[in-house]
Amino acid sequence: MSTHVCRTCGAPLAMDFPADAVTPQAEAAPRIMTDRDAARLNAFLLFENQLDASLTTRLKELVKAAAIVPMSDVPAGLVTLDSDLRYSVGQLAPETRRLVLPNASHHSGSFVSAASTLGLAFIGRLAPARFSIPGSNDHFQTIDLLSVEQFQA
């Protein structure tokens, strides 16, 4: 286990993750979101009442803080809903999954719910990127977002 310092607040962190990984405090940085995704996520949140309260709050905050752009102005490599993401978790082999709203996900393993911890971490990021998400036992999992194939309407 390594000790790192939070790049946001300077507090020591006793966690096992690379020093260049994004800390949870930095997760609140504004991200880019399409007008289409913002509308879909807001509509989803109006009717959703079965999500964990903390995930619902984080999703609302993400939509509220995001820089909203028209679909026509989306930069290449931006993670949007229905994008196919190629990523790896820790030292595991890369995999490809589609980022979807929870009601569109299946247990087949080929989807990532936008309302999951991993899905929330992906929304609005530009590939390639490296960041960390909370894992088990107060550790963080490093995620490498390798590429994004955007949804074409």
GROMACS .gro file of C-alpha atoms in nm:
model
  153
    1MET     CA    1   0.000   0.000   0.000
    2SER     CA    2   0.137   0.340  -0.100
    3THR     CA    3   0.067   0.677   0.053
    4HIS     CA    4  -0.031   0.952  -0.188
    5VAL     CA    5  -0.138   1.310  -0.149
    6CYS     CA    6  -0.469   1.430  -0.286
    7ARG     CA    7  -0.394   1.669  -0.571
    8THR     CA    8  -0.708   1.865  -0.487
    9CYS     CA    9  -0.684   1.923  -0.113
   10GLY     CA   10  -0.332   1.802  -0.024
   11ALA     CA   11  -0.455   1.550   0.234
   12PRO     CA   12  -0.256   1.228   0.264
   13LEU     CA   13  -0.426   0.926   0.112
   14ALA     CA   14  -0.333   0.575   0.221
   15MET     CA   15  -0.457   0.389  -0.085
   16ASP     CA   16  -0.317   0.156  -0.342
   17PHE     CA   17  -0.340   0.337  -0.675
   18PRO     CA   18  -0.098   0.505  -0.915
   19ALA     CA   19   0.013   0.855  -0.828
   20ASP     CA   20  -0.113   0.987  -1.164
   21ALA     CA   21  -0.466   0.852  -1.109
   22VAL     CA   22  -0.752   1.092  -1.052
   23THR     CA   23  -0.853   1.116  -0.688
   24PRO     CA   24  -1.220   1.107  -0.583
   25GLN     CA   25  -1.206   1.476  -0.489
   26ALA     CA   26  -1.111   1.560  -0.847
   27GLU     CA   27  -1.408   1.359  -0.981
   28ALA     CA   28  -1.627   1.666  -0.938
   29ALA     CA   29  -1.444   1.848  -1.220
   30PRO     CA   30  -1.688   1.955  -1.494
   31ARG     CA   31  -1.714   1.722  -1.789
   32ILE     CA   32  -1.855   1.761  -2.138
   33MET     CA   33  -2.204   1.625  -2.201
   34THR     CA   34  -2.418   1.632  -2.513
   35ASP     CA   35  -2.754   1.805  -2.505
   36ARG     CA   36  -2.907   1.468  -2.599
   37ASP     CA   37  -2.743   1.290  -2.304
   38ALA     CA   38  -2.837   1.566  -2.060
   39ALA     CA   39  -3.202   1.546  -2.169
   40ARG     CA   40  -3.207   1.164  -2.148
   41LEU     CA   41  -3.041   1.158  -1.806
   42ASN     CA   42  -3.270   1.429  -1.668
   43ALA     CA   43  -3.576   1.239  -1.795
   44PHE     CA   44  -3.441   0.919  -1.642
   45LEU     CA   45  -3.387   1.094  -1.306
   46LEU     CA   46  -3.746   1.227  -1.305
   47PHE     CA   47  -3.885   0.875  -1.298
   48GLU     CA   48  -3.610   0.682  -1.121
   49ASN     CA   49  -3.674   0.587  -0.762
   50GLN     CA   50  -3.490   0.257  -0.727
   51LEU     CA   51  -3.132   0.378  -0.756
   52ASP     CA   52  -2.907   0.405  -0.456
   53ALA     CA   53  -2.950   0.760  -0.319
   54SER     CA   54  -2.579   0.839  -0.343
   55LEU     CA   55  -2.567   0.734  -0.711
   56THR     CA   56  -2.878   0.943  -0.786
   57THR     CA   57  -2.719   1.245  -0.618
   58ARG     CA   58  -2.391   1.198  -0.803
   59LEU     CA   59  -2.570   1.162  -1.136
   60LYS     CA   60  -2.775   1.479  -1.074
   61GLU     CA   61  -2.459   1.670  -0.978
   62LEU     CA   62  -2.275   1.544  -1.286
   63VAL     CA   63  -2.553   1.659  -1.521
   64LYS     CA   64  -2.582   1.994  -1.344
   65ALA     CA   65  -2.207   2.065  -1.355
   66ALA     CA   66  -2.142   1.940  -1.709
   67ALA     CA   67  -2.057   2.166  -1.998
   68ILE     CA   68  -2.347   2.094  -2.237
   69VAL     CA   69  -2.270   2.088  -2.610
   70PRO     CA   70  -2.486   2.007  -2.915
   71MET     CA   71  -2.440   1.658  -3.060
   72SER     CA   72  -2.293   1.821  -3.372
   73ASP     CA   73  -2.010   1.972  -3.164
   74VAL     CA   74  -1.902   1.659  -2.978
   75PRO     CA   75  -1.524   1.617  -2.982
   76ALA     CA   76  -1.385   1.285  -3.100
   77GLY     CA   77  -1.325   1.044  -2.814
   78LEU     CA   78  -1.597   1.185  -2.586
   79VAL     CA   79  -1.791   0.927  -2.387
   80THR     CA   80  -2.162   0.965  -2.456
   81LEU     CA   81  -2.458   0.741  -2.385
   82ASP     CA   82  -2.466   0.442  -2.620
   83SER     CA   83  -2.093   0.478  -2.694
   84ASP     CA   84  -1.883   0.165  -2.718
   85LEU     CA   85  -1.599   0.199  -2.468
   86ARG     CA   86  -1.273   0.007  -2.474
   87TYR     CA   87  -1.117   0.012  -2.129
   88SER     CA   88  -0.924  -0.190  -1.876
   89VAL     CA   89  -0.960  -0.220  -1.501
   90GLY     CA   90  -0.631  -0.247  -1.314
   91GLN     CA   91  -0.411  -0.509  -1.477
   92LEU     CA   92  -0.699  -0.693  -1.647
   93ALA     CA   93  -0.718  -0.730  -2.023
   94PRO     CA   94  -0.905  -0.454  -2.209
   95GLU     CA   95  -1.273  -0.508  -2.280
   96THR     CA   96  -1.540  -0.330  -2.483
   97ARG     CA   97  -1.882  -0.243  -2.342
   98ARG     CA   98  -2.163  -0.002  -2.431
   99LEU     CA   99  -2.257   0.279  -2.189
  100VAL     CA  100  -2.637   0.276  -2.150
  101LEU     CA  101  -2.917   0.395  -1.926
  102PRO     CA  102  -2.996   0.136  -1.656
  103ASN     CA  103  -3.323   0.028  -1.816
  104ALA     CA  104  -3.134  -0.059  -2.137
  105SER     CA  105  -2.862  -0.268  -1.971
  106HIS     CA  106  -2.860  -0.643  -1.963
  107HIS     CA  107  -2.680  -0.892  -1.747
  108SER     CA  108  -2.491  -1.020  -2.051
  109GLY     CA  109  -2.182  -0.828  -1.946
  110SER     CA  110  -2.160  -0.622  -2.264
  111PHE     CA  111  -2.310  -0.307  -2.110
  112VAL     CA  112  -2.214  -0.053  -1.842
  113SER     CA  113  -2.501   0.125  -1.669
  114ALA     CA  114  -2.467   0.505  -1.668
  115ALA     CA  115  -2.604   0.496  -1.313
  116SER     CA  116  -2.327   0.269  -1.180
  117THR     CA  117  -2.005   0.388  -1.018
  118LEU     CA  118  -1.813   0.291  -1.331
  119GLY     CA  119  -2.070   0.444  -1.565
  120LEU     CA  120  -2.070   0.772  -1.375
  121ALA     CA  121  -1.692   0.782  -1.400
  122PHE     CA  122  -1.707   0.741  -1.780
  123ILE     CA  123  -1.976   0.997  -1.871
  124GLY     CA  124  -1.830   1.307  -2.033
  125ARG     CA  125  -1.465   1.198  -2.034
  126LEU     CA  126  -1.237   1.218  -2.334
  127ALA     CA  127  -1.036   0.913  -2.432
  128PRO     CA  128  -0.765   0.826  -2.366
  129ALA     CA  129  -0.787   0.884  -1.992
  130ARG     CA  130  -0.673   0.726  -1.667
  131PHE     CA  131  -0.872   0.768  -1.347
  132SER     CA  132  -0.965   0.578  -1.034
  133ILE     CA  133  -1.294   0.473  -0.886
  134PRO     CA  134  -1.369   0.348  -0.535
  135GLY     CA  135  -1.305  -0.022  -0.494
  136SER     CA  136  -1.324  -0.259  -0.204
  137ASN     CA  137  -1.149  -0.225   0.132
  138ASP     CA  138  -1.083   0.149   0.094
  139HIS     CA  139  -0.875   0.090  -0.218
  140PHE     CA  140  -0.924   0.239  -0.560
  141GLN     CA  141  -0.937   0.066  -0.896
  142THR     CA  142  -0.745   0.228  -1.179
  143ILE     CA  143  -0.942   0.254  -1.501
  144ASP     CA  144  -0.774   0.313  -1.837
  145LEU     CA  145  -1.022   0.444  -2.094
  146LEU     CA  146  -0.849   0.346  -2.415
  147SER     CA  147  -1.093   0.446  -2.688
  148VAL     CA  148  -1.451   0.545  -2.758
  149GLU     CA  149  -1.667   0.468  -3.058
  150GLN     CA  150  -1.944   0.725  -3.034
  151PHE     CA  151  -2.309   0.658  -3.095
  152GLN     CA  152  -2.418   0.782  -3.435
  153ALA     CA  153  -2.778   0.910  -3.440
   0.00000   0.00000   0.00000
